[in-house]
Amino acid sequence: MIIGSHVSFKSDQLLGSVKEALSYGANAFMFYTGAPQNTLRKEIDESLTKEAQTLMEYNGIDIKNVICHAPYIINLANRSSEEKWQFSIEFLKKELSRCDALGISYLVLHPGSSVGLPEEEAIQNIIDALNETLKNNYHCMILLETMAKKGTEIGSLEELKTIMDQVKYPLGVCLDTCHVSDAGYSLTDFNAFLEEFDNTIGLDYLHCIHLNDSKNPCGARKDRHENIGYGTIGFKTLETICYHPKLKDIPKILETPYVGESLEDKKRIYPPYYYEIKMLKEREFDKELLKHIHEKYKTL
Ligand code: FE
Ligand code: FE
Ligand code: ZN
């Protein structure tokens, strides 16, 4: 099983990300090259990258299971300001270059939100932006993420297929379990869902899974992630996804919320990933997840 979580990328860059992933018992991870809500980015440091790659090799982390996520303020669908749209394209190009410098193969991208535009026009803007961005050749491939359809988000399976058909360059897909459930695809019969995915997009295009439970019922279009086994998708289905033979080579990345003493306590919060990964490895739901997390971190 290839599993990990979202990790930070700070002043020690990828080296710090690898160390954090290892502390969770992970063999995969995902990071943003800076704050997800802005586009301020530092140059990639070559020696830190080399150190990170050595540490990964030593610990058996395959670089193809290391994923980068583009900041979510980038909206390729919105061309109401030509200047902003061009800025997003330029940012994406730089982000792909940064990924190439880090040796990363996949960059996850939210397709965009139509915010007031007719959906067709918004989708066309995304297609044009991606055709422009990918004119330069990059080793790193963009993975379009399936979205929860919150607000005016674009990112149903059909919409991703439309975009992929009209972009002249290779693209892949990142499947977010919370998002597809929120968008109205039931995961209860997971094989049926996988067949639908295969028929609409094709399983060959799937290169990353965001493994999240959801706080809301199927079709709620809210996009609020929940800890593994504590939401409406449930442990059984998420475990099935982890061990599905057709998905065995695909990294599963947790983006579940940090937790305090209670799920609502946001004062002192801790990462749940070590214990979530542990329960998925052991294939057994941990009813005392919160207690275990709190015991591990309370002394810090
Ligand atoms: Fe995302
Ligand atoms: Fe996600
Ligand atoms: Zn989400």
Short mmCIF file of C-alpha atoms and ligand atoms in Angstrom, two decimals:
data_model
loop_
_atom_site.label_atom_id
_atom_site.label_comp_id
_atom_site.label_asym_id
_atom_site.label_seq_id
_atom_site.Cartn_x
_atom_site.Cartn_y
_atom_site.Cartn_z
CA MET A 1 0.00 0.00 0.00
CA ILE A 2 1.34 3.41 -0.98
CA ILE A 3 0.12 5.86 1.62
CA GLY A 4 1.00 9.25 3.03
CA SER A 5 -0.45 12.63 3.82
CA HIS A 6 -0.22 16.28 3.13
CA VAL A 7 3.00 17.62 4.74
CA SER A 8 4.56 21.08 5.08
CA PHE A 9 7.29 22.58 2.90
CA LYS A 10 9.18 25.14 4.94
CA SER A 11 12.67 26.69 4.93
CA ASP A 12 14.34 23.27 4.64
CA GLN A 13 12.05 22.60 1.65
CA LEU A 14 11.66 19.00 0.42
CA LEU A 15 14.07 17.69 3.08
CA GLY A 16 11.68 18.80 5.84
CA SER A 17 8.73 17.34 3.95
CA VAL A 18 10.44 13.93 3.72
CA LYS A 19 11.27 13.97 7.46
CA GLU A 20 7.68 14.85 8.34
CA ALA A 21 6.34 12.08 6.07
CA LEU A 22 8.70 9.55 7.68
CA SER A 23 7.48 10.58 11.14
CA TYR A 24 3.98 9.49 10.05
CA GLY A 25 5.21 6.10 8.81
CA ALA A 26 4.40 7.15 5.24
CA ASN A 27 5.92 6.02 1.95
CA ALA A 28 4.31 8.83 -0.07
CA PHE A 29 3.44 12.49 0.59
CA MET A 30 2.07 15.69 -0.87
CA PHE A 31 3.12 19.31 -0.30
CA TYR A 32 2.54 22.86 -1.51
CA THR A 33 5.71 24.71 -2.55
CA GLY A 34 4.53 27.61 -0.33
CA ALA A 35 1.32 28.75 1.36
CA PRO A 36 -1.64 27.20 -0.53
CA GLN A 37 -3.55 30.49 -0.41
CA ASN A 38 -0.87 32.64 -2.03
CA THR A 39 1.63 32.54 -4.86
CA LEU A 40 4.77 33.75 -3.03
CA ARG A 41 7.44 31.15 -3.71
CA LYS A 42 11.14 30.72 -2.92
CA GLU A 43 13.78 29.38 -5.31
CA ILE A 44 14.31 25.63 -5.05
CA ASP A 45 17.57 24.88 -3.23
CA GLU A 46 19.53 22.24 -5.11
CA SER A 47 21.53 20.89 -2.17
CA LEU A 48 18.42 20.51 0.04
CA THR A 49 16.75 18.70 -2.87
CA LYS A 50 19.70 16.31 -3.21
CA GLU A 51 19.65 15.61 0.54
CA ALA A 52 15.90 14.99 0.38
CA GLN A 53 16.30 12.57 -2.53
CA THR A 54 19.02 10.65 -0.69
CA LEU A 55 16.82 10.39 2.41
CA MET A 56 13.92 9.15 0.26
CA GLU A 57 16.06 6.53 -1.42
CA TYR A 58 17.41 5.35 1.92
CA ASN A 59 13.85 4.97 3.26
CA GLY A 60 12.33 3.47 0.12
CA ILE A 61 10.15 6.43 -0.85
CA ASP A 62 9.75 6.39 -4.63
CA ILE A 63 9.78 9.95 -6.02
CA LYS A 64 6.81 9.11 -8.25
CA ASN A 65 4.75 8.85 -5.06
CA VAL A 66 5.64 12.40 -4.07
CA ILE A 67 3.00 14.86 -5.21
CA CYS A 68 2.92 18.63 -5.40
CA HIS A 69 -0.33 20.63 -5.09
CA ALA A 70 -0.79 23.98 -6.85
CA PRO A 71 -2.18 26.83 -4.70
CA TYR A 72 -5.95 26.88 -4.74
CA ILE A 73 -6.28 30.58 -5.48
CA ILE A 74 -5.25 29.88 -9.07
CA ASN A 75 -8.46 29.98 -11.14
CA LEU A 76 -7.90 29.18 -14.80
CA ALA A 77 -11.66 29.37 -15.45
CA ASN A 78 -11.86 33.08 -14.71
CA ARG A 79 -10.78 35.31 -17.58
CA SER A 80 -12.71 38.41 -16.50
CA SER A 81 -9.31 40.03 -15.97
CA GLU A 82 -6.92 39.07 -18.77
CA GLU A 83 -4.02 40.16 -16.57
CA LYS A 84 -4.99 37.85 -13.67
CA TRP A 85 -5.61 34.95 -16.04
CA GLN A 86 -2.17 35.40 -17.62
CA PHE A 87 -0.65 35.65 -14.14
CA SER A 88 -2.17 32.26 -13.26
CA ILE A 89 -0.69 30.74 -16.42
CA GLU A 90 2.74 32.19 -15.68
CA PHE A 91 2.53 30.96 -12.09
CA LEU A 92 1.62 27.45 -13.24
CA LYS A 93 4.56 27.39 -15.65
CA LYS A 94 6.91 28.37 -12.82
CA GLU A 95 5.34 25.78 -10.53
CA LEU A 96 5.89 23.06 -13.14
CA SER A 97 9.54 24.20 -13.45
CA ARG A 98 9.90 24.00 -9.66
CA CYS A 99 8.47 20.47 -9.75
CA ASP A 100 10.96 19.56 -12.49
CA ALA A 101 13.80 20.95 -10.35
CA LEU A 102 12.57 18.79 -7.43
CA GLY A 103 12.20 15.70 -9.65
CA ILE A 104 8.44 15.56 -8.96
CA SER A 105 6.21 13.83 -11.54
CA TYR A 106 2.75 15.10 -10.62
CA LEU A 107 1.22 18.50 -9.82
CA VAL A 108 -2.39 18.43 -8.57
CA LEU A 109 -4.52 21.33 -9.76
CA HIS A 110 -8.09 22.41 -9.01
CA PRO A 111 -9.57 23.03 -12.48
CA GLY A 112 -11.30 26.27 -11.42
CA SER A 113 -14.65 27.90 -10.61
CA SER A 114 -16.94 29.53 -13.14
CA VAL A 115 -17.97 32.40 -10.78
CA GLY A 116 -20.74 33.96 -12.86
CA LEU A 117 -19.59 32.77 -16.27
CA PRO A 118 -21.61 30.25 -18.26
CA GLU A 119 -20.07 26.86 -17.49
CA GLU A 120 -19.11 26.22 -21.12
CA GLU A 121 -17.14 29.44 -21.30
CA ALA A 122 -15.43 28.70 -17.99
CA ILE A 123 -14.40 25.25 -19.22
CA GLN A 124 -13.10 26.76 -22.46
CA ASN A 125 -10.96 29.19 -20.42
CA ILE A 126 -9.45 26.25 -18.52
CA ILE A 127 -8.72 24.41 -21.78
CA ASP A 128 -7.08 27.50 -23.32
CA ALA A 129 -5.02 28.15 -20.19
CA LEU A 130 -3.75 24.56 -20.07
CA ASN A 131 -2.90 24.55 -23.79
CA GLU A 132 -0.94 27.76 -23.25
CA THR A 133 0.79 26.52 -20.06
CA LEU A 134 1.86 23.18 -21.49
CA LYS A 135 3.39 24.56 -24.71
CA ASN A 136 6.72 24.37 -22.90
CA ASN A 137 7.64 20.78 -22.26
CA TYR A 138 7.70 19.72 -18.63
CA HIS A 139 8.56 16.36 -17.12
CA CYS A 140 5.93 17.00 -14.42
CA MET A 141 2.32 16.23 -15.40
CA ILE A 142 -0.72 18.20 -14.22
CA LEU A 143 -3.37 16.09 -12.47
CA LEU A 144 -6.84 17.67 -12.53
CA GLU A 145 -8.58 17.06 -9.22
CA THR A 146 -12.18 15.85 -8.97
CA MET A 147 -14.04 18.59 -7.08
CA ALA A 148 -16.93 18.66 -4.59
CA LYS A 149 -19.00 20.97 -6.87
CA LYS A 150 -19.15 23.47 -4.02
CA GLY A 151 -20.36 26.85 -5.29
CA THR A 152 -19.45 27.07 -8.97
CA GLU A 153 -16.55 24.60 -8.94
CA ILE A 154 -15.78 22.70 -12.14
CA GLY A 155 -14.59 19.14 -11.64
CA SER A 156 -17.15 16.38 -12.16
CA LEU A 157 -15.85 13.30 -14.00
CA GLU A 158 -17.57 14.47 -17.20
CA GLU A 159 -16.13 17.97 -16.93
CA LEU A 160 -12.61 16.64 -16.41
CA LYS A 161 -13.07 14.40 -19.45
CA THR A 162 -14.19 17.39 -21.59
CA ILE A 163 -11.10 19.34 -20.54
CA MET A 164 -8.74 16.41 -21.12
CA ASP A 165 -10.18 15.77 -24.58
CA GLN A 166 -9.46 19.30 -25.71
CA VAL A 167 -6.06 19.88 -24.18
CA LYS A 168 -3.41 18.81 -26.68
CA TYR A 169 -0.93 17.67 -24.02
CA PRO A 170 -0.98 14.75 -21.57
CA LEU A 171 -3.00 15.32 -18.39
CA GLY A 172 -3.92 13.02 -15.53
CA VAL A 173 -6.48 12.95 -12.74
CA CYS A 174 -6.38 13.06 -8.94
CA LEU A 175 -9.42 11.42 -7.34
CA ASP A 176 -10.51 12.99 -4.04
CA THR A 177 -12.86 10.64 -2.19
CA CYS A 178 -14.50 13.42 -0.12
CA HIS A 179 -14.98 15.53 -3.23
CA VAL A 180 -16.57 12.86 -5.43
CA SER A 181 -18.91 11.85 -2.61
CA ASP A 182 -19.87 15.49 -2.03
CA ALA A 183 -20.38 15.91 -5.79
CA GLY A 184 -22.98 13.12 -5.65
CA TYR A 185 -21.09 9.97 -6.68
CA SER A 186 -21.78 7.23 -4.17
CA LEU A 187 -18.71 5.24 -3.10
CA THR A 188 -20.71 2.62 -1.19
CA ASP A 189 -20.48 0.23 -4.15
CA PHE A 190 -16.90 1.17 -4.90
CA ASN A 191 -16.48 -1.20 -7.84
CA ALA A 192 -19.48 0.41 -9.53
CA PHE A 193 -17.93 3.83 -9.00
CA LEU A 194 -14.58 2.64 -10.34
CA GLU A 195 -16.32 1.30 -13.43
CA GLU A 196 -18.01 4.66 -13.95
CA PHE A 197 -14.64 6.39 -13.56
CA ASP A 198 -13.09 3.98 -16.04
CA ASN A 199 -15.89 4.47 -18.57
CA THR A 200 -15.86 8.27 -18.28
CA ILE A 201 -12.15 9.08 -17.94
CA GLY A 202 -10.18 5.84 -17.98
CA LEU A 203 -8.32 4.30 -15.05
CA ASP A 204 -4.99 4.78 -16.87
CA TYR A 205 -5.27 8.52 -16.23
CA LEU A 206 -5.58 8.14 -12.46
CA HIS A 207 -2.24 8.89 -10.75
CA CYS A 208 -3.17 10.07 -7.25
CA ILE A 209 -5.94 9.51 -4.72
CA HIS A 210 -6.81 12.00 -1.99
CA LEU A 211 -8.11 9.70 0.71
CA ASN A 212 -10.50 11.69 2.90
CA ASP A 213 -13.68 10.98 4.77
CA SER A 214 -16.48 13.57 4.46
CA LYS A 215 -18.40 15.48 7.14
CA ASN A 216 -21.44 15.65 4.85
CA PRO A 217 -23.73 13.20 3.06
CA CYS A 218 -23.24 12.21 -0.57
CA GLY A 219 -24.29 15.08 -2.86
CA ALA A 220 -23.99 17.83 -0.20
CA ARG A 221 -21.44 19.85 -2.27
CA LYS A 222 -19.80 21.22 0.91
CA ASP A 223 -16.18 20.00 0.73
CA ARG A 224 -15.48 19.47 4.41
CA HIS A 225 -12.98 16.68 4.99
CA GLU A 226 -13.31 14.35 7.96
CA ASN A 227 -10.87 11.99 9.67
CA ILE A 228 -10.71 8.44 8.29
CA GLY A 229 -13.66 6.40 9.54
CA TYR A 230 -15.34 9.34 11.31
CA GLY A 231 -17.39 10.59 8.37
CA THR A 232 -20.12 9.56 5.95
CA ILE A 233 -17.86 7.52 3.64
CA GLY A 234 -16.66 5.32 6.48
CA PHE A 235 -13.66 3.16 7.29
CA LYS A 236 -14.77 0.08 5.32
CA THR A 237 -15.01 1.91 1.97
CA LEU A 238 -11.77 3.85 2.51
CA GLU A 239 -9.99 0.64 3.44
CA THR A 240 -11.37 -1.04 0.30
CA ILE A 241 -9.91 1.80 -1.77
CA CYS A 242 -6.52 1.45 -0.06
CA TYR A 243 -6.29 -2.24 -0.84
CA HIS A 244 -8.04 -2.32 -4.20
CA PRO A 245 -5.88 -4.37 -6.62
CA LYS A 246 -6.56 -1.97 -9.50
CA LEU A 247 -5.29 0.96 -7.40
CA LYS A 248 -2.28 -0.70 -5.78
CA ASP A 249 0.35 1.43 -7.56
CA ILE A 250 -1.41 4.73 -6.92
CA PRO A 251 -0.39 6.87 -3.93
CA LYS A 252 -3.18 7.55 -1.39
CA ILE A 253 -2.76 10.93 0.25
CA LEU A 254 -4.62 11.94 3.43
CA GLU A 255 -5.88 15.53 3.65
CA THR A 256 -7.88 14.94 6.81
CA PRO A 257 -8.17 17.67 9.45
CA TYR A 258 -5.79 18.21 12.35
CA VAL A 259 -7.53 17.51 15.66
CA GLY A 260 -7.60 18.93 19.16
CA GLU A 261 -8.82 17.28 22.35
CA SER A 262 -12.22 17.11 20.73
CA LEU A 263 -12.97 17.25 17.00
CA GLU A 264 -14.21 20.82 17.46
CA ASP A 265 -11.30 22.01 19.59
CA LYS A 266 -9.20 24.18 17.31
CA LYS A 267 -6.98 25.77 19.98
CA ARG A 268 -4.17 23.21 20.01
CA ILE A 269 -4.38 20.92 17.07
CA TYR A 270 -2.26 17.98 16.03
CA PRO A 271 -1.77 15.98 12.83
CA PRO A 272 -3.79 12.74 12.79
CA TYR A 273 -1.71 11.11 10.05
CA TYR A 274 0.50 8.74 12.04
CA TYR A 275 -2.58 7.06 13.56
CA GLU A 276 -4.71 7.18 10.43
CA ILE A 277 -1.93 5.51 8.43
CA LYS A 278 -1.47 2.98 11.25
CA MET A 279 -5.13 1.98 11.24
CA LEU A 280 -5.17 1.63 7.46
CA LYS A 281 -2.02 -0.52 7.60
CA GLU A 282 -3.55 -2.65 10.36
CA ARG A 283 -6.91 -2.64 8.57
CA GLU A 284 -8.69 -1.90 11.80
CA PHE A 285 -10.71 1.17 12.75
CA ASP A 286 -9.36 3.01 15.79
CA LYS A 287 -12.33 4.18 17.89
CA GLU A 288 -9.89 6.02 20.15
CA LEU A 289 -8.08 7.97 17.45
CA LEU A 290 -8.47 11.29 19.27
CA LYS A 291 -7.19 9.87 22.54
CA HIS A 292 -4.13 8.36 20.84
CA ILE A 293 -3.32 11.55 18.97
CA HIS A 294 -3.66 13.64 22.09
CA GLU A 295 -1.47 11.29 24.12
CA LYS A 296 1.24 11.40 21.45
CA TYR A 297 1.36 15.19 21.18
CA LYS A 298 0.27 16.59 24.56
CA THR A 299 3.81 16.75 25.89
CA LEU A 300 4.98 18.99 23.02
FE FE B 1 -7.01 19.78 -3.73
FE FE B 2 -8.02 17.00 -2.39
ZN ZN B 3 -11.43 19.34 -0.43
#
